[in-house]
mmCIF file of N, CA and C in Angstrom:
data_model
loop_
_atom_site.group_PDB
_atom_site.id
_atom_site.type_symbol
_atom_site.label_atom_id
_atom_site.label_comp_id
_atom_site.label_asym_id
_atom_site.label_seq_id
_atom_site.Cartn_x
_atom_site.Cartn_y
_atom_site.Cartn_z
ATOM 1 N N MET A 20 0.846 -1.168 0.000
ATOM 2 C CA MET A 20 0.000 0.000 0.000
ATOM 3 C C MET A 20 0.899 1.241 0.000
ATOM 4 N N GLU A 21 0.629 2.132 -0.907
ATOM 5 C CA GLU A 21 1.406 3.373 -0.967
ATOM 6 C C GLU A 21 0.885 4.359 0.074
ATOM 7 N N ASN A 22 1.741 5.327 0.415
ATOM 8 C CA ASN A 22 1.332 6.307 1.416
ATOM 9 C C ASN A 22 2.016 7.646 1.162
ATOM 10 N N ARG A 23 1.545 8.646 1.880
ATOM 11 C CA ARG A 23 2.090 9.999 1.773
ATOM 12 C C ARG A 23 2.656 10.448 3.126
ATOM 13 N N ILE A 24 3.113 9.483 3.906
ATOM 14 C CA ILE A 24 3.602 9.793 5.254
ATOM 15 C C ILE A 24 4.787 10.747 5.216
ATOM 16 N N LYS A 25 5.750 10.493 4.344
ATOM 17 C CA LYS A 25 6.927 11.367 4.286
ATOM 18 C C LYS A 25 6.519 12.811 4.004
ATOM 19 N N GLU A 26 5.624 12.989 3.052
ATOM 20 C CA GLU A 26 5.151 14.329 2.687
ATOM 21 C C GLU A 26 4.552 15.048 3.901
ATOM 22 N N TYR A 27 3.641 14.371 4.605
ATOM 23 C CA TYR A 27 2.988 15.005 5.748
ATOM 24 C C TYR A 27 3.918 15.108 6.954
ATOM 25 N N ARG A 28 4.833 14.163 7.094
ATOM 26 C CA ARG A 28 5.815 14.238 8.189
ATOM 27 C C ARG A 28 6.679 15.491 8.009
ATOM 28 N N GLU A 29 7.147 15.706 6.788
ATOM 29 C CA GLU A 29 7.980 16.876 6.512
ATOM 30 C C GLU A 29 7.189 18.174 6.655
ATOM 31 N N LYS A 30 5.919 18.182 6.231
ATOM 32 C CA LYS A 30 5.078 19.379 6.397
ATOM 33 C C LYS A 30 4.932 19.755 7.866
ATOM 34 N N ASN A 31 4.916 18.732 8.735
ATOM 35 C CA ASN A 31 4.794 18.967 10.174
ATOM 36 C C ASN A 31 6.139 19.216 10.842
ATOM 37 N N GLY A 32 7.222 19.119 10.085
ATOM 38 C CA GLY A 32 8.550 19.369 10.630
ATOM 39 C C GLY A 32 9.070 18.251 11.529
ATOM 40 N N PHE A 33 8.571 17.033 11.331
ATOM 41 C CA PHE A 33 8.992 15.902 12.147
ATOM 42 C C PHE A 33 10.095 15.115 11.453
ATOM 43 N N SER A 34 11.062 14.667 12.220
ATOM 44 C CA SER A 34 12.011 13.678 11.717
ATOM 45 C C SER A 34 11.330 12.317 11.809
ATOM 46 N N GLN A 35 11.919 11.317 11.191
ATOM 47 C CA GLN A 35 11.364 9.970 11.322
ATOM 48 C C GLN A 35 11.379 9.533 12.783
ATOM 49 N N GLY A 36 12.454 9.876 13.489
ATOM 50 C CA GLY A 36 12.564 9.515 14.902
ATOM 51 C C GLY A 36 11.491 10.169 15.752
ATOM 52 N N LYS A 37 11.226 11.454 15.510
ATOM 53 C CA LYS A 37 10.199 12.169 16.272
ATOM 54 C C LYS A 37 8.815 11.579 16.003
ATOM 55 N N LEU A 38 8.509 11.313 14.729
ATOM 56 C CA LEU A 38 7.217 10.719 14.402
ATOM 57 C C LEU A 38 7.098 9.342 15.048
ATOM 58 N N GLY A 39 8.160 8.580 15.008
ATOM 59 C CA GLY A 39 8.163 7.278 15.659
ATOM 60 C C GLY A 39 7.891 7.396 17.148
ATOM 61 N N ASP A 40 8.561 8.339 17.799
ATOM 62 C CA ASP A 40 8.342 8.554 19.238
ATOM 63 C C ASP A 40 6.887 8.898 19.530
ATOM 64 N N LEU A 41 6.322 9.786 18.734
ATOM 65 C CA LEU A 41 4.936 10.203 18.948
ATOM 66 C C LEU A 41 3.947 9.060 18.725
ATOM 67 N N CYS A 42 4.318 8.114 17.862
ATOM 68 C CA CYS A 42 3.431 6.981 17.561
ATOM 69 C C CYS A 42 3.848 5.705 18.302
ATOM 70 N N LYS A 43 4.877 5.824 19.142
ATOM 71 C CA LYS A 43 5.365 4.698 19.950
ATOM 72 C C LYS A 43 5.873 3.533 19.108
ATOM 73 N N VAL A 44 6.617 3.880 18.032
ATOM 74 C CA VAL A 44 7.312 2.891 17.214
ATOM 75 C C VAL A 44 8.716 3.420 16.941
ATOM 76 N N THR A 45 9.563 2.594 16.344
ATOM 77 C CA THR A 45 10.930 3.016 16.075
ATOM 78 C C THR A 45 11.028 3.853 14.800
ATOM 79 N N ARG A 46 12.131 4.559 14.681
ATOM 80 C CA ARG A 46 12.423 5.304 13.458
ATOM 81 C C ARG A 46 12.471 4.336 12.273
ATOM 82 N N GLN A 47 13.010 3.137 12.508
ATOM 83 C CA GLN A 47 13.121 2.145 11.444
ATOM 84 C C GLN A 47 11.740 1.730 10.922
ATOM 85 N N THR A 48 10.758 1.662 11.814
ATOM 86 C CA THR A 48 9.400 1.324 11.399
ATOM 87 C C THR A 48 8.843 2.415 10.490
ATOM 88 N N ILE A 49 9.038 3.666 10.883
ATOM 89 C CA ILE A 49 8.563 4.785 10.048
ATOM 90 C C ILE A 49 9.251 4.747 8.694
ATOM 91 N N ASN A 50 10.547 4.487 8.683
ATOM 92 C CA ASN A 50 11.295 4.402 7.431
ATOM 93 C C ASN A 50 10.745 3.295 6.539
ATOM 94 N N ALA A 51 10.490 2.127 7.109
ATOM 95 C CA ALA A 51 9.969 1.001 6.330
ATOM 96 C C ALA A 51 8.585 1.310 5.758
ATOM 97 N N ILE A 52 7.740 1.978 6.546
ATOM 98 C CA ILE A 52 6.404 2.344 6.055
ATOM 99 C C ILE A 52 6.523 3.356 4.920
ATOM 100 N N GLU A 53 7.353 4.376 5.113
ATOM 101 C CA GLU A 53 7.521 5.401 4.081
ATOM 102 C C GLU A 53 8.034 4.809 2.768
ATOM 103 N N ASN A 54 8.852 3.767 2.860
ATOM 104 C CA ASN A 54 9.435 3.141 1.672
ATOM 105 C C ASN A 54 8.622 1.952 1.166
ATOM 106 N N ASN A 55 7.376 1.854 1.635
ATOM 107 C CA ASN A 55 6.442 0.809 1.193
ATOM 108 C C ASN A 55 6.987 -0.602 1.385
ATOM 109 N N LYS A 56 7.778 -0.784 2.447
ATOM 110 C CA LYS A 56 8.307 -2.104 2.772
ATOM 111 C C LYS A 56 7.540 -2.756 3.915
ATOM 112 N N TYR A 57 6.630 -1.996 4.505
ATOM 113 C CA TYR A 57 5.871 -2.493 5.653
ATOM 114 C C TYR A 57 4.531 -1.768 5.689
ATOM 115 N N ASP A 58 3.449 -2.533 5.824
ATOM 116 C CA ASP A 58 2.127 -1.932 5.992
ATOM 117 C C ASP A 58 1.825 -1.861 7.482
ATOM 118 N N PRO A 59 1.477 -0.677 7.980
ATOM 119 C CA PRO A 59 1.219 -0.534 9.413
ATOM 120 C C PRO A 59 -0.054 -1.252 9.844
ATOM 121 N N SER A 60 -0.108 -1.584 11.114
ATOM 122 C CA SER A 60 -1.346 -2.132 11.674
ATOM 123 C C SER A 60 -2.416 -1.052 11.592
ATOM 124 N N LEU A 61 -3.646 -1.462 11.764
ATOM 125 C CA LEU A 61 -4.747 -0.502 11.747
ATOM 126 C C LEU A 61 -4.575 0.533 12.849
ATOM 127 N N GLU A 62 -4.168 0.078 14.033
ATOM 128 C CA GLU A 62 -3.955 1.003 15.158
ATOM 129 C C GLU A 62 -2.862 2.022 14.827
ATOM 130 N N LEU A 63 -1.749 1.564 14.257
ATOM 131 C CA LEU A 63 -0.667 2.481 13.908
ATOM 132 C C LEU A 63 -1.106 3.439 12.801
ATOM 133 N N ALA A 64 -1.881 2.958 11.843
ATOM 134 C CA ALA A 64 -2.381 3.841 10.779
ATOM 135 C C ALA A 64 -3.221 4.966 11.366
ATOM 136 N N PHE A 65 -4.088 4.632 12.329
ATOM 137 C CA PHE A 65 -4.890 5.670 12.983
ATOM 138 C C PHE A 65 -4.007 6.624 13.785
ATOM 139 N N ASN A 66 -2.995 6.098 14.466
ATOM 140 C CA ASN A 66 -2.068 6.961 15.224
ATOM 141 C C ASN A 66 -1.342 7.917 14.291
ATOM 142 N N LEU A 67 -0.838 7.411 13.179
ATOM 143 C CA LEU A 67 -0.148 8.261 12.208
ATOM 144 C C LEU A 67 -1.079 9.354 11.690
ATOM 145 N N SER A 68 -2.291 8.970 11.369
ATOM 146 C CA SER A 68 -3.281 9.921 10.887
ATOM 147 C C SER A 68 -3.533 11.021 11.913
ATOM 148 N N TYR A 69 -3.692 10.634 13.171
ATOM 149 C CA TYR A 69 -3.954 11.598 14.246
ATOM 150 C C TYR A 69 -2.762 12.533 14.456
ATOM 151 N N VAL A 70 -1.574 11.956 14.575
ATOM 152 C CA VAL A 70 -0.371 12.760 14.845
ATOM 153 C C VAL A 70 -0.080 13.715 13.684
ATOM 154 N N LEU A 71 -0.318 13.273 12.456
ATOM 155 C CA LEU A 71 -0.036 14.104 11.283
ATOM 156 C C LEU A 71 -1.212 15.004 10.900
ATOM 157 N N SER A 72 -2.318 14.907 11.653
ATOM 158 C CA SER A 72 -3.509 15.755 11.433
ATOM 159 C C SER A 72 -4.046 15.656 10.012
ATOM 160 N N VAL A 73 -4.185 14.419 9.546
ATOM 161 C CA VAL A 73 -4.692 14.189 8.192
ATOM 162 C C VAL A 73 -5.532 12.906 8.220
ATOM 163 N N SER A 74 -6.529 12.840 7.362
ATOM 164 C CA SER A 74 -7.383 11.651 7.337
ATOM 165 C C SER A 74 -6.606 10.447 6.813
ATOM 166 N N ILE A 75 -7.056 9.284 7.214
ATOM 167 C CA ILE A 75 -6.426 8.048 6.733
ATOM 168 C C ILE A 75 -6.517 7.972 5.208
ATOM 169 N N GLU A 76 -7.646 8.379 4.654
ATOM 170 C CA GLU A 76 -7.830 8.336 3.203
ATOM 171 C C GLU A 76 -6.822 9.234 2.475
ATOM 172 N N GLU A 77 -6.450 10.332 3.122
ATOM 173 C CA GLU A 77 -5.465 11.252 2.546
ATOM 174 C C GLU A 77 -4.047 10.703 2.698
ATOM 175 N N LEU A 78 -3.814 9.972 3.763
ATOM 176 C CA LEU A 78 -2.470 9.487 4.103
ATOM 177 C C LEU A 78 -2.088 8.224 3.339
ATOM 178 N N PHE A 79 -3.065 7.343 3.127
ATOM 179 C CA PHE A 79 -2.792 6.069 2.473
ATOM 180 C C PHE A 79 -3.511 5.981 1.138
ATOM 181 N N ILE A 80 -2.815 5.443 0.144
ATOM 182 C CA ILE A 80 -3.363 5.296 -1.194
ATOM 183 C C ILE A 80 -3.693 3.824 -1.387
ATOM 184 N N PHE A 81 -4.976 3.518 -1.370
ATOM 185 C CA PHE A 81 -5.429 2.137 -1.493
ATOM 186 C C PHE A 81 -5.814 1.845 -2.925
ATOM 187 N N LYS A 82 -5.232 0.788 -3.470
ATOM 188 C CA LYS A 82 -5.572 0.355 -4.825
ATOM 189 C C LYS A 82 -6.158 -1.036 -4.730
ATOM 190 N N TYR A 83 -7.448 -1.134 -4.972
ATOM 191 C CA TYR A 83 -8.148 -2.400 -4.899
ATOM 192 C C TYR A 83 -7.786 -3.277 -6.087
ATOM 193 N N GLU A 84 -7.360 -4.483 -5.800
ATOM 194 C CA GLU A 84 -7.052 -5.432 -6.857
ATOM 195 C C GLU A 84 -8.009 -6.606 -6.756
ATOM 196 N N ARG A 85 -8.740 -6.830 -7.810
ATOM 197 C CA ARG A 85 -9.714 -7.913 -7.837
ATOM 198 C C ARG A 85 -9.075 -9.180 -8.370
ATOM 199 N N ASN A 86 -9.312 -10.260 -7.702
ATOM 200 C CA ASN A 86 -8.828 -11.544 -8.169
ATOM 201 C C ASN A 86 -9.941 -12.238 -8.928
ATOM 202 N N GLU A 87 -9.810 -12.270 -10.224
ATOM 203 C CA GLU A 87 -10.799 -12.931 -11.081
ATOM 204 C C GLU A 87 -10.404 -14.381 -11.234
ATOM 205 N N LYS A 88 -11.400 -15.247 -11.222
ATOM 206 C CA LYS A 88 -11.131 -16.684 -11.433
ATOM 207 C C LYS A 88 -11.572 -17.102 -12.804
#
């Protein structure tokens, strides 16, 4: 799942470490999410949305893929 976390993190003036601290995760977790190497839990997605003052729909780009048989 793609996201705009880096964009909103920078707009808020947060480093990856600061955002991680505010969301109670490591800087490495924020880095992995920003680089689309890790999808956050639902709870972490809501925390990121709250801390960055942006809706989840604005923060995460969901592309529905249908599996046709």
